Short mmCIF file of C-alpha atoms in Angstrom, two decimals:
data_model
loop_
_atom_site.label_atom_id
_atom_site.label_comp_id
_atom_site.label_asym_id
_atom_site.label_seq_id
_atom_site.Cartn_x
_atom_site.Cartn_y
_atom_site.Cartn_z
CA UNK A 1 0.00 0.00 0.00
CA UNK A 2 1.30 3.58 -0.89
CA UNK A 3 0.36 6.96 0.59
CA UNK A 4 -1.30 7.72 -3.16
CA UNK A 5 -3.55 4.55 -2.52
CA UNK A 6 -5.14 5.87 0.82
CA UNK A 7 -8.38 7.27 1.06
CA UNK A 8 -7.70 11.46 1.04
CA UNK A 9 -9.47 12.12 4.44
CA UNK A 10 -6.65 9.81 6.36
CA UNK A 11 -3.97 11.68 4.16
CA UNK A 12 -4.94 14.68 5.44
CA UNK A 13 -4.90 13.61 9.20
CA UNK A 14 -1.16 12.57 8.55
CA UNK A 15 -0.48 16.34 6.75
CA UNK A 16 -1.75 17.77 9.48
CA UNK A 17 0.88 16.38 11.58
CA UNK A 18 4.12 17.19 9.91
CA UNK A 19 6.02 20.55 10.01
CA UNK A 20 5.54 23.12 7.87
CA UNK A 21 8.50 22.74 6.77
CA UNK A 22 7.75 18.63 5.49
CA UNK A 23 4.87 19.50 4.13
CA UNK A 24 6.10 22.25 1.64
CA UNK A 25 8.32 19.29 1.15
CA UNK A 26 5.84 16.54 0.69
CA UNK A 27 3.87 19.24 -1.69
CA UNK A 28 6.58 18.74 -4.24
CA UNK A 29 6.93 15.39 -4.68
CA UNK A 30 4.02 14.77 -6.76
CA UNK A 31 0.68 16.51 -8.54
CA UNK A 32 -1.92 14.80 -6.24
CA UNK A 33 0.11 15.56 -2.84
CA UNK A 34 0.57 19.29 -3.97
CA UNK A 35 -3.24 19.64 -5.00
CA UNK A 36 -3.96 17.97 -1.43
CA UNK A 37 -1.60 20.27 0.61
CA UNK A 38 -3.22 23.35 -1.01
CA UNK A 39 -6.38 22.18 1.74
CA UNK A 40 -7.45 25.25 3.57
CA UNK A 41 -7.59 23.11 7.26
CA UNK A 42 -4.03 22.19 6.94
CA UNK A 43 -3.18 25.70 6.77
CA UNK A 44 -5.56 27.23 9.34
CA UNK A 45 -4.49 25.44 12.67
CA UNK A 46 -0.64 26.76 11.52
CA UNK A 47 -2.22 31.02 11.58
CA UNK A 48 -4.03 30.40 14.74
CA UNK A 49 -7.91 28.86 14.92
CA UNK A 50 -8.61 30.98 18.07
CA UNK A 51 -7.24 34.22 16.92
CA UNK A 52 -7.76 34.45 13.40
CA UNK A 53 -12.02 33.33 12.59
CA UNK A 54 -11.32 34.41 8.53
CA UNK A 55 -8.20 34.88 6.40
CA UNK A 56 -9.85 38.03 5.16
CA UNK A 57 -8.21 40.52 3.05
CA UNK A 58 -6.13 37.50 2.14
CA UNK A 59 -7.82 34.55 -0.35
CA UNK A 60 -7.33 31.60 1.96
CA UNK A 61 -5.45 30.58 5.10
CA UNK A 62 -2.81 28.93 2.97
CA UNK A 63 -1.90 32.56 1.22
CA UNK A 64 -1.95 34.30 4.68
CA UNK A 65 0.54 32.10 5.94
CA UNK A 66 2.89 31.97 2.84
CA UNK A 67 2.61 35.86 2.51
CA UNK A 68 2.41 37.13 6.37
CA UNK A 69 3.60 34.73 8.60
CA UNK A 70 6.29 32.55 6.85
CA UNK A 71 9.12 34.74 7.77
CA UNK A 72 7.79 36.84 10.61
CA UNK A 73 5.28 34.63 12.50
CA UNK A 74 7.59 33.89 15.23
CA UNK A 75 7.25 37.43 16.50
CA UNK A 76 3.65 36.61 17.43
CA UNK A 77 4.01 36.15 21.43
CA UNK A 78 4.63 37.94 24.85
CA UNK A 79 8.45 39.66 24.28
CA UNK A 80 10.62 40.42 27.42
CA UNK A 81 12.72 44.11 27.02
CA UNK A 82 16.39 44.32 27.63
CA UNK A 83 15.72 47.92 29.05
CA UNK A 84 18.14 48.80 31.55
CA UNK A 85 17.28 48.27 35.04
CA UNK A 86 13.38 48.46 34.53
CA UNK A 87 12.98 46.07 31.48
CA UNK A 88 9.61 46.08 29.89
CA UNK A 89 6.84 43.22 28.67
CA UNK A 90 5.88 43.86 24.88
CA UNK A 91 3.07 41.97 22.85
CA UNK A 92 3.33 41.54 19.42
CA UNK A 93 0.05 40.33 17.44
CA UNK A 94 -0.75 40.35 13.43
CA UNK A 95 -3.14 43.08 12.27
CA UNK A 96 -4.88 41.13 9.59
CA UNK A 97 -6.94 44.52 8.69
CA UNK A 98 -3.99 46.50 8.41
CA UNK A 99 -1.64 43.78 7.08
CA UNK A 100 1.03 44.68 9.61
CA UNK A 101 2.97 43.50 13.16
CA UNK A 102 1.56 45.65 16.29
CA UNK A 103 4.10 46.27 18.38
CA UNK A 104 2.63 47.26 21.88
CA UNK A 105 4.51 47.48 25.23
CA UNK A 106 2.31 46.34 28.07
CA UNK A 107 1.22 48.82 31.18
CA UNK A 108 -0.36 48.44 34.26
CA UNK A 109 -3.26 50.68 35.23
CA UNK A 110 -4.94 50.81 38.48
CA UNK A 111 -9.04 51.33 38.31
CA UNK A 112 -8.63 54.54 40.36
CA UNK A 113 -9.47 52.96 43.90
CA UNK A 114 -6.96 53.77 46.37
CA UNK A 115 -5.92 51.10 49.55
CA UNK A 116 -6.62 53.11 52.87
CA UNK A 117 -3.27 53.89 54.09
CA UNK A 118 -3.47 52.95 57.92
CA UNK A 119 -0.40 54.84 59.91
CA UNK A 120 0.49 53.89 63.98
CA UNK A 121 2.18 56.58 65.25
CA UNK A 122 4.84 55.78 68.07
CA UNK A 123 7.08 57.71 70.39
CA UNK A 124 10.12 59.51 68.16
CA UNK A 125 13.29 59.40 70.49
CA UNK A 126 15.43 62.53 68.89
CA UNK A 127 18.68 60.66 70.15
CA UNK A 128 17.65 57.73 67.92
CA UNK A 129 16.91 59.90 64.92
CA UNK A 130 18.94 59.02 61.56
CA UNK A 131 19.94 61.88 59.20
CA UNK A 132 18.27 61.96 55.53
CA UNK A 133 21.71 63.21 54.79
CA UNK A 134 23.96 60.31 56.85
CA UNK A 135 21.84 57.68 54.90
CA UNK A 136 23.03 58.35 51.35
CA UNK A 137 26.02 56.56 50.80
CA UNK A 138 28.55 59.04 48.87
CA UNK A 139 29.85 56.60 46.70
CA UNK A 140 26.60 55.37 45.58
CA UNK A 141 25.71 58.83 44.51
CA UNK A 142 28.49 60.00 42.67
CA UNK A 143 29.18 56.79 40.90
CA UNK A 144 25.72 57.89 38.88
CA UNK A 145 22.78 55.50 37.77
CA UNK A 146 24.36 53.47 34.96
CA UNK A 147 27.64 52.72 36.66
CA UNK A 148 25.84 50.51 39.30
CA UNK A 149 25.58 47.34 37.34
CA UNK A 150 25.28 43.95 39.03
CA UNK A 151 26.71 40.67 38.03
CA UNK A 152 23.70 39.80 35.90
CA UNK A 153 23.66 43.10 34.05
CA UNK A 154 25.04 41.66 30.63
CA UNK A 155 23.62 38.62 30.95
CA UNK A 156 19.92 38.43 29.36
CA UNK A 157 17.95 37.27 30.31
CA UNK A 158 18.40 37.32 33.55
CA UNK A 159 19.46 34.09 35.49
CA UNK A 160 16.08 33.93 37.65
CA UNK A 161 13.89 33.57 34.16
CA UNK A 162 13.65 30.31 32.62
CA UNK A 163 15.40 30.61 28.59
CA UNK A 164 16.71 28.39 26.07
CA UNK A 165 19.48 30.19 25.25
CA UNK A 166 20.38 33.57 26.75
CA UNK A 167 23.05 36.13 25.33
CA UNK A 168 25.65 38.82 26.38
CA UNK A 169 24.09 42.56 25.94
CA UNK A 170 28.23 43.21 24.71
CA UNK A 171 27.13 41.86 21.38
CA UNK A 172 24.40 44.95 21.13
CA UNK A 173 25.61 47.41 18.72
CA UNK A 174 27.80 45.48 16.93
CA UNK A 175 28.09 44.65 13.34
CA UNK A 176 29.39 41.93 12.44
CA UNK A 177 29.09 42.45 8.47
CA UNK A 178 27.61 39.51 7.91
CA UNK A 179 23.69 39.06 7.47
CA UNK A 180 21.52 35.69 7.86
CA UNK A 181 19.89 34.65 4.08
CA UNK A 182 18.39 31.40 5.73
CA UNK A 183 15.32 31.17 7.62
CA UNK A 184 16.55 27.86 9.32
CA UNK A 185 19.53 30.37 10.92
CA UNK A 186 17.60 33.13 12.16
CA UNK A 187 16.79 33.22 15.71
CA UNK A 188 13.29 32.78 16.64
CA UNK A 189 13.64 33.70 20.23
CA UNK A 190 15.46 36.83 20.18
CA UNK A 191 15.85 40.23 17.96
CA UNK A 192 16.99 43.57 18.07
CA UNK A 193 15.60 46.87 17.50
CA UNK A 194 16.93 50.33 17.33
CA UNK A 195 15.74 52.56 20.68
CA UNK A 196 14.37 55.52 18.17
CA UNK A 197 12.11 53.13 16.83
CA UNK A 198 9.95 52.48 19.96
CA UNK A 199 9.55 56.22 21.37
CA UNK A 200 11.96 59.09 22.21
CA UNK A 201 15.08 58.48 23.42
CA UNK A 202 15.90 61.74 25.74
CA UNK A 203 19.21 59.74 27.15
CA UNK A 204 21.15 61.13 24.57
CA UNK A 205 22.40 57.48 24.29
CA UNK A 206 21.78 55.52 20.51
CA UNK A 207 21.49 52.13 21.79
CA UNK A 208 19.49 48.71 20.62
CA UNK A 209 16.94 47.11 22.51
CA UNK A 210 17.10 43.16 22.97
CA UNK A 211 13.99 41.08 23.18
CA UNK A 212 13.53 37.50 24.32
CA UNK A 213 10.19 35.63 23.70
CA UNK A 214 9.08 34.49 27.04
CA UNK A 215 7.98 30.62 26.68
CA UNK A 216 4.11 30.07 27.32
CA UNK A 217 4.65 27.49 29.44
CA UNK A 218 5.83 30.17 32.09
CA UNK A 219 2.22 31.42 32.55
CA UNK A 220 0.30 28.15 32.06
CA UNK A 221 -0.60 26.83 35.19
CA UNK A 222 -0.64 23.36 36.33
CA UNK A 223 -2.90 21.26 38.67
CA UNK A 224 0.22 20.70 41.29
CA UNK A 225 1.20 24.16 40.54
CA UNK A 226 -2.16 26.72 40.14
CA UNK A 227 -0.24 29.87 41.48
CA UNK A 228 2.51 29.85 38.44
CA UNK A 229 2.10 32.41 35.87
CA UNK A 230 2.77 36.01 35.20
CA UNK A 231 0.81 38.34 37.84
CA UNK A 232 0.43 42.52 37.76
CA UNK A 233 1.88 43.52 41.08
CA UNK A 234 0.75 46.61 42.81
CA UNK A 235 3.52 48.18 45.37
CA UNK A 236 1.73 50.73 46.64
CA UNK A 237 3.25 54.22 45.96
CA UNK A 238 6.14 52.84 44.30
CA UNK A 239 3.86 51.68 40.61
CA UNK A 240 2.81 48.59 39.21
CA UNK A 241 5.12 46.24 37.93
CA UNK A 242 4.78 42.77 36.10
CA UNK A 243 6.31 39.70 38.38
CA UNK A 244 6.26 35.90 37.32
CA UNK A 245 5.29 33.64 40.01
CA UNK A 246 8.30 30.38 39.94
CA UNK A 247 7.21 27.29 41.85
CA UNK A 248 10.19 25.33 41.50
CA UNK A 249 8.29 22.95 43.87
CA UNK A 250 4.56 22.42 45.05
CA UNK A 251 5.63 24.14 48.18
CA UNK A 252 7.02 27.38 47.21
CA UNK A 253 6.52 30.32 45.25
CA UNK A 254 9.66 32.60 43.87
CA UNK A 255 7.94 35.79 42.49
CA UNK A 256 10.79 37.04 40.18
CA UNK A 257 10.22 40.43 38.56
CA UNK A 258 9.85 40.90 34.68
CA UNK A 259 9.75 44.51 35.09
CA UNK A 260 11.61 46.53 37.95
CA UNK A 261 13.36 49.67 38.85
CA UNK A 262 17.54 50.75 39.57
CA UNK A 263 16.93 49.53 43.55
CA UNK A 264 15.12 45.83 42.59
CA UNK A 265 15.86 45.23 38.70
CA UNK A 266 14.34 43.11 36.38
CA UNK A 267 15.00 39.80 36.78
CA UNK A 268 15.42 39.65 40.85
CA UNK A 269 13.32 37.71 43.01
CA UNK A 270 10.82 39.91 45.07
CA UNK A 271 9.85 37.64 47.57
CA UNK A 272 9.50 34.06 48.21
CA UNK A 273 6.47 32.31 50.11
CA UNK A 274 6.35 28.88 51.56
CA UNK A 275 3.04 27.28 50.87
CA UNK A 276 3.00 25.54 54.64
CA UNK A 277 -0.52 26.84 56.66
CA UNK A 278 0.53 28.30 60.41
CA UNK A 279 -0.74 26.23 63.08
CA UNK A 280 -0.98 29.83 64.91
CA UNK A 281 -3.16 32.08 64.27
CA UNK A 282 -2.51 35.42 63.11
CA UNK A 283 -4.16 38.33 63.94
CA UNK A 284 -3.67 40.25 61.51
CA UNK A 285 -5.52 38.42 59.62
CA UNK A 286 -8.47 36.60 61.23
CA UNK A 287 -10.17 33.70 59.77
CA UNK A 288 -7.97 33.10 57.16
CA UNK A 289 -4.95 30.86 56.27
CA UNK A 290 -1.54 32.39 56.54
CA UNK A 291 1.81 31.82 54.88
CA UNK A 292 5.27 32.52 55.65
CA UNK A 293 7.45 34.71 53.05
CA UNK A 294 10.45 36.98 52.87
CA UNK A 295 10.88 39.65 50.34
CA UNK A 296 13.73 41.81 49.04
CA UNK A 297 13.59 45.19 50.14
CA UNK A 298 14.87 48.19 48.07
CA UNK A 299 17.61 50.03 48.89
CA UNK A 300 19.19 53.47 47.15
CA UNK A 301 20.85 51.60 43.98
CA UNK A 302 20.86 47.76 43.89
CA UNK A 303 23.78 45.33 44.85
CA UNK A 304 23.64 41.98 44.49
CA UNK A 305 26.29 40.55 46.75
CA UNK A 306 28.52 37.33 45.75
#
């Protein structure tokens, strides 16, 4: 029995199996496999079922793919943003009406209700008092904001988020003369792009920006682990800021942030939480189950100690 001898509905099951790759491949081999690969289901699970309901301005599924998403489909996905200290989440969709890549850098918004703010005053001793002034450490001020790196700053990304591959930033900005021609060698999970193509630049700095597509399964979550995915943080007066709840076990949670500032940077853990319930009690919150954590507080500049 040959493939040419089955019945076209089971050929079709076994098409819709192979890469796309194989079947552009298989397509060539013969006049009835190329006139059987041209089927508009084979091509519509590969352009997305859920977010694409019609091909529409394109003919079929089959030319949408070949003319839109061939080369370029990989960019479709949640992008993390090699920006400094504060990195930055970016989504990247097809605009089937417009026939173009959106580009869009996620924010956080709060619905305008405020938390109460609750203060305790206690008795101020004034020979206990600490200076503003004394606080400041002088050579954390003059050594300026970009001279504080850490010992993950030219790695990305960051050790703390799960990758494939990561890269040195000490490539950025460097030409190397030579340009991929092959889809098969171009990278799928990262890219560069010039700063004064996302906004303005008032740094004075001409710089590239380097993006790593964030794997799905990091904000899929599991029956032994429900708590992992990404999460918008709220930290009160300090902003909102994207974190990705780890659980390297069933037992603990490693919130490491996606976005941050120059005192806790992208990448860094936040705070950890050990899901064991207190036998005690706590009154500070009655009638419900507490945890035990420990977070990372932010200091004036960050340094991450060996």
């Amino acid at each position: 029995m040959t493939l040419r001898s089955l019945p076209s509905e089971i050929l079709l099951s076994i098409l819709r199996l192979l890469p796309t790759k194989s079947l552009v491949c298989v397509s060539i081999t013969s006049k009835y496999l190329n006139i059987l690969t041209k089927d508009d289901s084979l091509w519509k699970s590969r352009c997305g079922v859920d977010t694409y309901q019609s091909p529409y301005p394109y003919l079929s599924y089959r030319k949408f793919y070949q003319q839109a998403l061939h080369r370029h489909g990989y960019l479709r996905g949640i992008w993390l943003c090699d920006e400094d200290f504060e990195g930055a989440l970016v989504y990247i969709f097809y605009q089937l009406s417009t026939k173009s890549y959106q580009f869009r850098f996620l924010d956080i918004t709060r619905d305008g209700e405020s938390t109460a703010l609750h203060l305790n005053p206690i008795s101020f001793s004034r020979s206990d008092g600490i200076s503003l002034i004394e606080r400041i450490d002088e050579s954390i001020v003059t050594r300026g904001k970009y001279s504080s790196r850490y010992k993950d700053g030219d790695e990305f990304p960051p050790r703390n988020i799960p990758a494939e591959a990561r890269i040195s930033r000490s490539i950025l900005n460097v030409s190397t003369g030579h340009c991929q021609t092959s889809i098969d060698n171009l990278s799928t999970r990262f890219f560069q792009l010039a700063s004064d193509c996302v906004g303005i630049d008032t740094s004075g700095r001409y710089r590239n920006l380097l993006f790593y597509k964030l794997d799905p399964r990091m904000w899929q979550p599991h029956p032994d682990r429900p708590f992992r995915g990404m999460w918008a943080a709220s930290y009160g007066p300090h902003g909102n800021e994207f974190i990705w709840f780890s659980q390297p076990d069933v037992t603990t949670i490693d919130a490491v942030k996606l976005t941050g500032d120059i005192n806790v940077p992208r990448g860094e853990s936040s705070f950890k939480i050990t899901l064991k319930i207190e036998d005690t009690p706590d009154p500070d919150f009655p009638n419900r189950p507490v945890c035990r954590g420990k977070g990372q507080i932010s200091e004036i500049y960050f340094h991450q100690l060996d």
